[in-house]
Structures are given as C-alpha cells and as structure tokens.
CSV table of C-alpha atoms in Angstrom, one decimal:
chain,number,residue,atom,x,y,z
A,9,UNK,CA,11.4,20.5,16.9
A,10,UNK,CA,9.6,17.3,17.5
A,11,UNK,CA,7.6,17.8,14.3
A,12,UNK,CA,10.7,18.3,12.2
A,13,UNK,CA,12.3,15.2,13.8
A,14,UNK,CA,9.1,13.2,13.0
A,15,UNK,CA,9.1,14.3,9.4
A,16,UNK,CA,12.8,13.5,8.9
A,17,UNK,CA,12.2,10.1,10.6
A,18,UNK,CA,9.3,9.1,8.4
A,19,UNK,CA,11.1,10.3,5.2
A,20,UNK,CA,14.3,8.4,6.1
A,21,UNK,CA,12.4,5.2,6.8
A,22,UNK,CA,10.5,5.5,3.5
A,23,UNK,CA,13.8,6.1,1.6
A,24,UNK,CA,15.4,3.2,3.4
A,25,UNK,CA,12.7,0.6,2.7
A,26,UNK,CA,12.0,1.8,-0.8
A,27,UNK,CA,15.6,2.0,-1.9
A,28,UNK,CA,16.6,-1.3,-0.4
A,29,UNK,CA,13.6,-3.0,-2.0
A,30,UNK,CA,14.1,-1.5,-5.4
A,31,UNK,CA,17.8,-2.0,-5.5
A,32,UNK,CA,17.5,-5.5,-4.1
A,33,UNK,CA,15.0,-6.5,-6.9
A,34,UNK,CA,17.2,-4.8,-9.5
A,35,UNK,CA,20.4,-6.6,-8.4
A,36,UNK,CA,18.7,-9.9,-8.0
A,37,UNK,CA,17.2,-9.7,-11.4
A,38,UNK,CA,20.5,-8.9,-13.0
A,39,UNK,CA,22.2,-11.8,-11.2
A,40,UNK,CA,19.4,-14.3,-11.9
A,41,UNK,CA,19.4,-13.3,-15.6
A,42,UNK,CA,22.7,-15.2,-15.9
A,43,UNK,CA,24.7,-12.4,-17.4
A,44,UNK,CA,28.1,-11.5,-16.1
A,45,UNK,CA,28.0,-8.7,-13.6
A,46,UNK,CA,31.1,-7.2,-15.0
A,47,UNK,CA,29.0,-6.0,-17.9
A,48,UNK,CA,26.8,-4.1,-15.4
A,49,UNK,CA,29.6,-2.6,-13.3
A,50,UNK,CA,28.3,0.9,-13.9
A,51,UNK,CA,24.9,0.1,-12.5
A,52,UNK,CA,26.5,-1.8,-9.5
A,53,UNK,CA,28.7,1.2,-8.7
A,54,UNK,CA,25.9,3.6,-8.9
A,55,UNK,CA,23.8,1.5,-6.5
A,56,UNK,CA,26.7,1.0,-4.2
A,57,UNK,CA,27.4,4.8,-4.2
A,58,UNK,CA,23.8,5.7,-3.5
A,59,UNK,CA,23.5,3.3,-0.6
A,60,UNK,CA,26.8,4.5,0.9
A,61,UNK,CA,26.3,8.2,0.4
A,62,UNK,CA,22.5,8.4,0.6
A,63,UNK,CA,20.9,5.6,2.5
A,64,UNK,CA,23.4,4.8,5.2
A,65,UNK,CA,23.7,8.5,6.3
A,66,UNK,CA,19.9,8.6,6.1
A,67,UNK,CA,19.8,5.7,8.5
A,68,UNK,CA,22.0,7.6,10.9
A,69,UNK,CA,19.5,10.5,10.7
A,70,UNK,CA,16.6,8.1,11.3
A,71,UNK,CA,18.5,6.8,14.4
A,72,UNK,CA,19.2,10.3,15.8
A,73,UNK,CA,15.7,11.6,15.2
A,74,UNK,CA,14.2,8.4,16.7
A,75,UNK,CA,16.4,8.8,19.8
A,76,UNK,CA,15.4,12.5,20.1
A,77,UNK,CA,11.7,11.7,19.8
A,78,UNK,CA,11.8,8.7,22.3
A,79,UNK,CA,13.5,10.9,24.9
A,80,UNK,CA,10.4,13.1,24.9
A,81,UNK,CA,8.4,10.3,26.5
A,82,UNK,CA,8.2,9.3,30.2
A,83,UNK,CA,10.4,6.1,30.4
A,84,UNK,CA,8.4,4.6,33.3
A,85,UNK,CA,5.0,4.6,31.5
A,86,UNK,CA,6.2,3.9,28.0
A,87,UNK,CA,4.0,1.2,26.2
A,88,UNK,CA,5.5,-1.9,24.7
A,89,UNK,CA,5.4,-0.7,21.1
A,90,UNK,CA,7.5,2.3,21.8
A,91,UNK,CA,10.1,0.4,23.7
A,92,UNK,CA,10.1,-2.2,20.9
A,93,UNK,CA,10.5,0.5,18.3
A,94,UNK,CA,13.4,2.0,20.3
A,95,UNK,CA,15.3,-1.2,20.9
A,96,UNK,CA,14.5,-3.3,17.8
A,97,UNK,CA,14.7,-0.3,15.5
A,98,UNK,CA,18.1,0.8,16.9
A,99,UNK,CA,19.5,-2.7,16.6
A,100,UNK,CA,18.2,-3.1,13.0
A,101,UNK,CA,19.7,0.2,12.0
A,102,UNK,CA,23.1,-0.4,13.5
A,103,UNK,CA,23.3,-3.9,12.1
A,104,UNK,CA,22.3,-2.7,8.7
A,105,UNK,CA,24.9,0.0,8.7
A,106,UNK,CA,27.6,-2.5,9.7
A,107,UNK,CA,26.7,-5.4,7.3
A,108,UNK,CA,25.7,-3.3,4.3
A,109,UNK,CA,28.9,-1.2,4.6
A,110,UNK,CA,31.0,-4.3,4.8
A,111,UNK,CA,29.5,-5.9,1.7
A,112,UNK,CA,29.4,-2.6,-0.1
A,113,UNK,CA,33.2,-2.3,0.5
A,114,UNK,CA,33.8,-5.8,-0.7
A,115,UNK,CA,31.7,-5.2,-3.9
A,116,UNK,CA,33.6,-2.0,-4.5
A,117,UNK,CA,37.0,-3.7,-4.2
A,118,UNK,CA,35.8,-6.5,-6.5
A,119,UNK,CA,34.5,-4.0,-9.1
A,120,UNK,CA,37.9,-2.1,-9.0
A,121,UNK,CA,39.7,-5.4,-9.5
A,122,UNK,CA,41.4,-5.6,-6.1
A,123,UNK,CA,41.9,-9.0,-4.5
A,124,UNK,CA,39.8,-10.0,-1.5
A,125,UNK,CA,41.0,-12.2,1.3
A,126,UNK,CA,38.4,-14.8,0.4
A,127,UNK,CA,38.0,-14.6,-3.3
A,128,UNK,CA,34.3,-14.8,-4.1
A,129,UNK,CA,32.7,-14.1,-7.5
A,130,UNK,CA,31.0,-10.8,-7.9
A,131,UNK,CA,27.6,-12.6,-8.3
A,132,UNK,CA,27.8,-14.1,-4.8
A,133,UNK,CA,28.8,-10.8,-3.3
A,134,UNK,CA,25.9,-9.1,-5.0
A,135,UNK,CA,23.4,-11.8,-3.8
A,136,UNK,CA,24.7,-11.4,-0.3
A,137,UNK,CA,24.4,-7.6,-0.6
A,138,UNK,CA,20.8,-8.0,-1.8
A,139,UNK,CA,20.0,-10.4,1.0
A,140,UNK,CA,21.1,-7.9,3.6
A,141,UNK,CA,19.1,-5.2,2.0
A,142,UNK,CA,16.0,-7.4,1.9
A,143,UNK,CA,16.5,-8.5,5.5
A,144,UNK,CA,16.9,-5.0,6.7
A,145,UNK,CA,13.8,-3.8,4.8
A,146,UNK,CA,11.7,-6.7,6.1
A,147,UNK,CA,12.8,-6.2,9.7
A,148,UNK,CA,12.0,-2.5,9.5
A,149,UNK,CA,8.6,-3.3,8.1
A,150,UNK,CA,8.0,-5.7,11.0
A,151,UNK,CA,8.8,-2.8,13.5
A,152,UNK,CA,6.5,-0.5,11.5
A,153,UNK,CA,3.7,-3.1,11.8
A,154,UNK,CA,4.1,-3.5,15.6
A,155,UNK,CA,4.2,0.3,16.0
A,156,UNK,CA,1.3,0.8,13.6
A,157,UNK,CA,-0.9,-1.7,15.4
A,158,UNK,CA,0.2,-0.1,18.8
A,159,UNK,CA,0.7,-3.5,20.4
A,160,UNK,CA,0.7,-3.0,24.1
C-alpha cells in the first residue's frame, strides 16, 4: 500500500508542477502579447477546467497520500526534512487549493460575462491566476529540494 501511495504522490506532484508551469507560461505569454483575452476565451476556459477538474483534485490526492506515508514513520525520531515536507507541503497544497480555486472562479465568472464585486479586467485576473500557479510550483520545488537533499 505504501508503494502505491508513493507512486500516486510522485505522479501528482509531477502533474502539479508541470501543469502549473506550462499553463502559467501560456497564459502569461497570451497576456503579454497585448491581445484581448476575450479572443482566447476557449483556451482560458480549457485551462481553467483542467486545473479545477484535474490538478486541484490531484493535489488532494497528493495530500492524502502524503499524510498516509508520513503516518508510517515514528514521529519522535523523524528528521527535519520529513517534518518540513509534512508541514510546508500541507500548507502549500491547502493554500494553493484555496487561492487557485478563488481566482479560477473569478475568471470563470468574467468569461461568462457575470459581474464581479470588484470589476477587474480579464487580463489582471489572468495574471494573478498565473502568479498563484507560479508561486505554488516554486514553493513545491523548494520542498522537493529540501527533501531531496535530506537536510537534517
């Protein structure tokens, strides 16, 4: 069971970092190009859907498998890198789920033409969305570096 959890955990992390980096660069290049994002609403909606239906549930699986695997260790003699992975990884995943979900919903409303409380242009929402994706991916890479180096 531990092996299956480990494989799901690694696959989920790879999808998380890879998708967020790829989608972030794609969205940022569309915004920086200077074109109206309304012309690319199909692409924005597909990215938003994949993040909501693929990546965020995948993050929940990463969280569950990580908790399952960390419970297999003795809590008293756990090295720093494992407790860092547990605490920082959990916090990053939870904050990612919250903030990316919020901005994904705002982008969806804006794409559907609904009014927002604070009316912002679609370009600024997309940039904020990419910033959260890049931040999440960068923080997760930081956790991977600490765990990979086995910092005690």
